[in-house]
mmCIF file of C-alpha atoms in Angstrom:
data_model
loop_
_atom_site.group_PDB
_atom_site.id
_atom_site.type_symbol
_atom_site.label_atom_id
_atom_site.label_comp_id
_atom_site.label_asym_id
_atom_site.label_seq_id
_atom_site.Cartn_x
_atom_site.Cartn_y
_atom_site.Cartn_z
ATOM 1 C CA ARG A 1 110.590 102.992 70.142
ATOM 2 C CA LEU A 2 107.361 101.176 71.020
ATOM 3 C CA LYS A 3 109.720 98.514 72.697
ATOM 4 C CA LYS A 4 111.455 101.231 74.708
ATOM 5 C CA ILE A 5 108.023 102.415 76.021
ATOM 6 C CA ALA A 6 107.070 98.965 76.858
ATOM 7 C CA LEU A 7 110.182 98.532 78.932
ATOM 8 C CA ARG A 8 110.135 101.927 80.470
ATOM 9 C CA SER A 9 106.574 100.992 81.537
ATOM 10 C CA GLU A 10 107.637 97.650 83.039
ATOM 11 C CA MET A 11 110.357 99.440 84.925
ATOM 12 C CA ILE A 12 107.761 101.811 86.425
ATOM 13 C CA SER A 13 105.348 99.090 87.181
ATOM 14 C CA ILE A 14 108.141 97.116 89.001
ATOM 15 C CA ASP A 15 109.097 100.408 90.844
ATOM 16 C CA GLU A 16 105.383 100.936 91.958
ATOM 17 C CA GLN A 17 105.280 97.415 93.433
ATOM 18 C CA GLU A 18 108.620 97.811 95.144
ATOM 19 C CA TYR A 19 107.290 101.270 96.491
ATOM 20 C CA ASN A 20 104.172 99.602 97.738
ATOM 21 C CA GLU A 21 105.745 96.948 99.661
ATOM 22 C CA VAL A 22 108.483 99.337 101.056
ATOM 23 C CA ASP A 23 106.015 102.099 101.957
ATOM 24 C CA SER A 24 104.011 99.614 104.191
ATOM 25 C CA LYS A 25 106.960 98.631 106.178
ATOM 26 C CA TYR A 26 108.139 102.130 106.356
ATOM 27 C CA SER A 27 104.772 103.274 107.706
ATOM 28 C CA GLN A 28 105.087 100.555 110.321
ATOM 29 C CA GLN A 29 108.582 101.483 111.206
ATOM 30 C CA PHE A 30 108.029 105.433 111.255
ATOM 31 C CA ASN A 31 104.858 105.034 113.453
ATOM 32 C CA LYS A 32 106.899 102.729 115.946
ATOM 33 C CA ASP A 33 109.846 105.073 115.828
ATOM 34 C CA PHE A 34 107.648 108.168 116.445
ATOM 35 C CA GLU A 35 105.088 106.564 118.970
ATOM 36 C CA GLU A 36 105.971 108.924 121.638
ATOM 37 C CA GLU A 37 105.902 111.874 119.535
ATOM 38 C CA GLN A 38 102.532 111.046 118.192
ATOM 39 C CA LYS A 39 101.231 110.692 121.633
ATOM 40 C CA PHE A 40 102.571 114.202 122.453
ATOM 41 C CA LEU A 41 100.685 115.587 119.453
ATOM 42 C CA SER A 42 97.455 113.701 120.227
ATOM 43 C CA ARG A 43 97.140 115.524 123.476
ATOM 44 C CA LYS A 44 96.649 118.755 121.422
ATOM 45 C CA PRO A 45 93.659 118.941 119.506
ATOM 46 C CA LYS A 46 93.492 120.360 115.999
ATOM 47 C CA VAL A 47 96.965 119.153 115.001
ATOM 48 C CA HIS A 48 97.039 116.861 111.690
ATOM 49 C CA ILE A 49 100.093 115.039 110.876
ATOM 50 C CA SER A 50 99.934 114.227 107.170
ATOM 51 C CA ASN A 51 100.858 110.666 106.340
ATOM 52 C CA VAL A 52 101.996 109.705 109.633
ATOM 53 C CA LYS A 53 99.144 107.762 111.241
ATOM 54 C CA GLY A 54 98.616 105.314 108.306
ATOM 55 C CA GLU A 55 97.012 107.409 105.760
ATOM 56 C CA ASP A 56 97.422 105.275 102.740
ATOM 57 C CA GLU A 57 99.264 107.179 99.825
ATOM 58 C CA SER A 58 100.803 103.855 98.592
ATOM 59 C CA SER A 59 98.534 103.240 95.774
ATOM 60 C CA MET A 60 98.990 105.197 92.413
ATOM 61 C CA PRO A 61 96.230 107.708 91.355
ATOM 62 C CA GLU A 62 93.227 106.006 89.525
ATOM 63 C CA ALA A 63 92.108 106.630 86.054
ATOM 64 C CA LYS A 64 94.545 109.547 85.608
ATOM 65 C CA TYR A 65 96.641 108.413 82.627
ATOM 66 C CA SER A 66 94.025 108.814 79.889
ATOM 67 C CA ILE A 67 95.682 109.642 76.309
ATOM 68 C CA ASP A 68 93.411 110.409 73.448
ATOM 69 C CA ILE A 69 93.993 107.302 71.459
ATOM 70 C CA PRO A 70 91.143 106.343 69.305
ATOM 71 C CA GLN A 71 88.845 103.772 71.176
ATOM 72 C CA SER A 72 89.087 101.419 68.445
ATOM 73 C CA THR A 73 92.872 101.102 68.564
ATOM 74 C CA LEU A 74 92.534 100.445 72.597
ATOM 75 C CA LYS A 75 89.727 97.869 71.920
ATOM 76 C CA LYS A 76 91.818 96.030 69.477
ATOM 77 C CA ILE A 77 94.686 95.836 71.662
ATOM 78 C CA HIS A 78 92.634 94.849 74.640
ATOM 79 C CA ARG A 79 90.843 92.095 72.536
ATOM 80 C CA GLU A 80 93.830 90.355 71.478
ATOM 81 C CA LEU A 81 95.399 90.616 74.976
ATOM 82 C CA ILE A 82 92.185 89.119 76.455
ATOM 83 C CA ARG A 83 92.318 86.417 74.047
ATOM 84 C CA LYS A 84 95.737 85.409 75.136
ATOM 85 C CA LYS A 85 95.182 85.932 78.892
ATOM 86 C CA HIS A 86 91.481 84.971 79.568
ATOM 87 C CA PRO A 87 91.288 82.812 82.818
ATOM 88 C CA ASP A 88 88.876 80.466 80.740
ATOM 89 C CA LEU A 89 91.760 79.764 78.443
ATOM 90 C CA ASN A 90 94.730 79.908 80.849
ATOM 91 C CA GLN A 91 95.212 78.112 84.082
ATOM 92 C CA THR A 92 98.359 79.658 85.422
ATOM 93 C CA GLU A 93 98.359 82.290 88.158
ATOM 94 C CA GLU A 94 100.401 84.551 86.334
ATOM 95 C CA ASP A 95 97.943 84.600 83.415
ATOM 96 C CA HIS A 96 95.182 85.230 85.913
ATOM 97 C CA ASP A 97 96.997 88.244 87.415
ATOM 98 C CA ASP A 98 98.029 89.432 83.986
ATOM 99 C CA PHE A 99 94.376 89.314 82.961
ATOM 100 C CA LYS A 100 93.214 91.469 86.040
ATOM 101 C CA ARG A 101 96.227 93.998 85.389
ATOM 102 C CA ILE A 102 95.164 94.209 81.518
ATOM 103 C CA GLN A 103 91.550 94.885 82.627
ATOM 104 C CA LYS A 104 92.394 97.460 85.151
ATOM 105 C CA ALA A 105 94.804 99.045 82.647
ATOM 106 C CA TYR A 106 92.120 99.215 80.043
ATOM 107 C CA GLU A 107 89.296 100.694 82.276
ATOM 108 C CA GLN A 108 91.819 103.381 83.297
ATOM 109 C CA LYS A 109 93.084 103.904 79.826
ATOM 110 C CA ASP A 110 96.592 103.184 81.060
ATOM 111 C CA VAL A 111 97.936 103.086 77.556
ATOM 112 C CA GLY A 112 101.525 102.529 78.683
ATOM 113 C CA LEU A 113 100.658 99.470 80.651
ATOM 114 C CA LEU A 114 98.549 97.919 77.617
ATOM 115 C CA ILE A 115 101.514 98.386 75.397
ATOM 116 C CA GLU A 116 103.733 96.693 77.741
ATOM 117 C CA PHE A 117 101.580 93.692 77.745
ATOM 118 C CA ALA A 118 100.957 93.597 74.047
ATOM 119 C CA ILE A 119 104.755 93.757 73.559
ATOM 120 C CA LYS A 120 105.196 90.855 76.025
ATOM 121 C CA ASN A 121 102.564 88.982 74.160
ATOM 122 C CA ASN A 122 103.413 89.681 70.580
ATOM 123 C CA VAL A 123 100.275 91.773 69.807
ATOM 124 C CA ASP A 124 100.540 94.158 66.931
ATOM 125 C CA VAL A 125 100.167 97.881 68.052
ATOM 126 C CA GLU A 126 100.046 100.661 65.708
ATOM 127 C CA LEU A 127 100.147 104.143 67.040
ATOM 128 C CA GLU A 128 100.880 107.505 65.518
ATOM 129 C CA GLU A 129 104.113 109.301 66.546
ATOM 130 C CA GLY A 130 101.952 112.014 68.587
ATOM 131 C CA HIS A 131 100.406 109.191 70.471
ATOM 132 C CA LEU A 132 103.674 107.886 71.353
ATOM 133 C CA ASP A 133 105.002 111.180 72.550
ATOM 134 C CA GLU A 134 101.890 111.299 74.826
ATOM 135 C CA ILE A 135 102.568 107.838 76.238
ATOM 136 C CA GLU A 136 106.193 108.899 76.871
ATOM 137 C CA LYS A 137 104.869 111.821 78.740
ATOM 138 C CA GLN A 138 102.358 109.970 80.836
ATOM 139 C CA LEU A 139 105.301 107.562 81.774
ATOM 140 C CA ALA A 140 107.438 110.465 82.858
ATOM 141 C CA GLU A 141 104.410 111.999 85.071
ATOM 142 C CA LYS A 142 104.103 108.601 86.694
ATOM 143 C CA GLU A 143 107.890 108.456 87.488
ATOM 144 C CA GLN A 144 107.765 111.891 88.855
ATOM 145 C CA GLU A 145 104.785 111.017 91.215
ATOM 146 C CA LEU A 146 106.483 108.017 92.406
ATOM 147 C CA ASN A 147 109.653 109.910 93.251
ATOM 148 C CA GLU A 148 107.848 112.576 94.989
ATOM 149 C CA LYS A 149 106.233 109.993 97.040
ATOM 150 C CA LYS A 150 109.594 108.538 98.074
ATOM 151 C CA ASN A 151 110.690 112.094 98.975
ATOM 152 C CA THR A 152 108.739 112.169 102.290
ATOM 153 C CA VAL A 153 109.909 112.474 105.837
ATOM 154 C CA LYS A 154 108.672 108.811 106.348
ATOM 155 C CA TRP A 155 110.969 107.678 103.619
ATOM 156 C CA LEU A 156 113.975 109.883 104.736
ATOM 157 C CA TRP A 157 113.786 108.638 108.363
ATOM 158 C CA CYS A 158 113.430 104.881 107.329
ATOM 159 C CA SER A 159 116.319 105.119 104.867
ATOM 160 C CA SER A 160 118.501 106.941 107.166
ATOM 161 C CA ASP A 161 120.911 106.069 110.065
ATOM 162 C CA LYS A 162 118.085 107.401 112.385
ATOM 163 C CA ASN A 163 120.465 109.767 114.321
ATOM 164 C CA ASP A 164 119.151 112.218 117.056
ATOM 165 C CA GLY A 165 119.888 115.368 114.824
ATOM 166 C CA LEU A 166 117.461 113.851 112.071
ATOM 167 C CA ARG A 167 115.012 112.744 114.978
ATOM 168 C CA LYS A 168 114.778 116.371 116.128
ATOM 169 C CA GLN A 169 114.546 117.751 112.474
ATOM 170 C CA VAL A 170 111.597 115.277 111.946
ATOM 171 C CA ARG A 171 109.930 116.511 115.165
ATOM 172 C CA GLY A 172 110.078 119.835 113.641
ATOM 173 C CA THR A 173 108.571 118.831 110.655
ATOM 174 C CA MET A 174 105.908 117.240 112.699
ATOM 175 C CA GLY A 175 105.237 120.632 114.268
ATOM 176 C CA ILE A 176 106.674 119.535 117.788
ATOM 177 C CA LYS A 177 108.833 122.293 119.616
ATOM 178 C CA GLU A 178 111.632 120.364 121.212
ATOM 179 C CA GLU A 179 111.359 122.107 124.610
ATOM 180 C CA GLU A 180 107.776 121.380 125.075
ATOM 181 C CA TYR A 181 108.321 117.847 124.000
ATOM 182 C CA GLN A 182 111.156 117.317 126.325
ATOM 183 C CA GLU A 183 109.147 118.811 129.204
ATOM 184 C CA TRP A 184 106.177 116.508 128.285
ATOM 185 C CA LYS A 185 108.553 113.609 128.229
ATOM 186 C CA SER A 186 109.970 114.273 131.626
ATOM 187 C CA GLU A 187 106.445 114.372 133.276
ATOM 188 C CA GLN A 188 105.568 111.055 131.737
#
């Protein structure tokens, strides 16, 4: 069960990394594709477009994934991982990156990620069934948050064929009335 949790955590980590890379590209593409619409909206004060003008939602929430596992257990896992990945003992870039991720996971009490590293590095982990249930719940929440982030207008647009009908729907979502927009555009 622990190995499955570690693999699921690794899959979510990979998905998060991929999301961050793609989301940055999608933000640039969306802003480029809807530059005229944003100019149209900028002429009207008091209009706020959520996550269109580069508001960064690409990183996962900080320190949200705490599970009530005894601090002594977390410290033991952390110490063992640090012994294996500390920059003073390892010269590879991968070990340095792992060390940073382990530190961040420990500070945020991201037990799923700590377990992922523990399994990869042959560190013994002893947890109660209740804790394993909580970790699985945590991972499910992370997956759901990631899927919700992918379910935005920006992602829909950038992963579509970008047809005119969809463009009009996106404008509607942005609060743009098509007739006003077309009139403004003809005046430009």
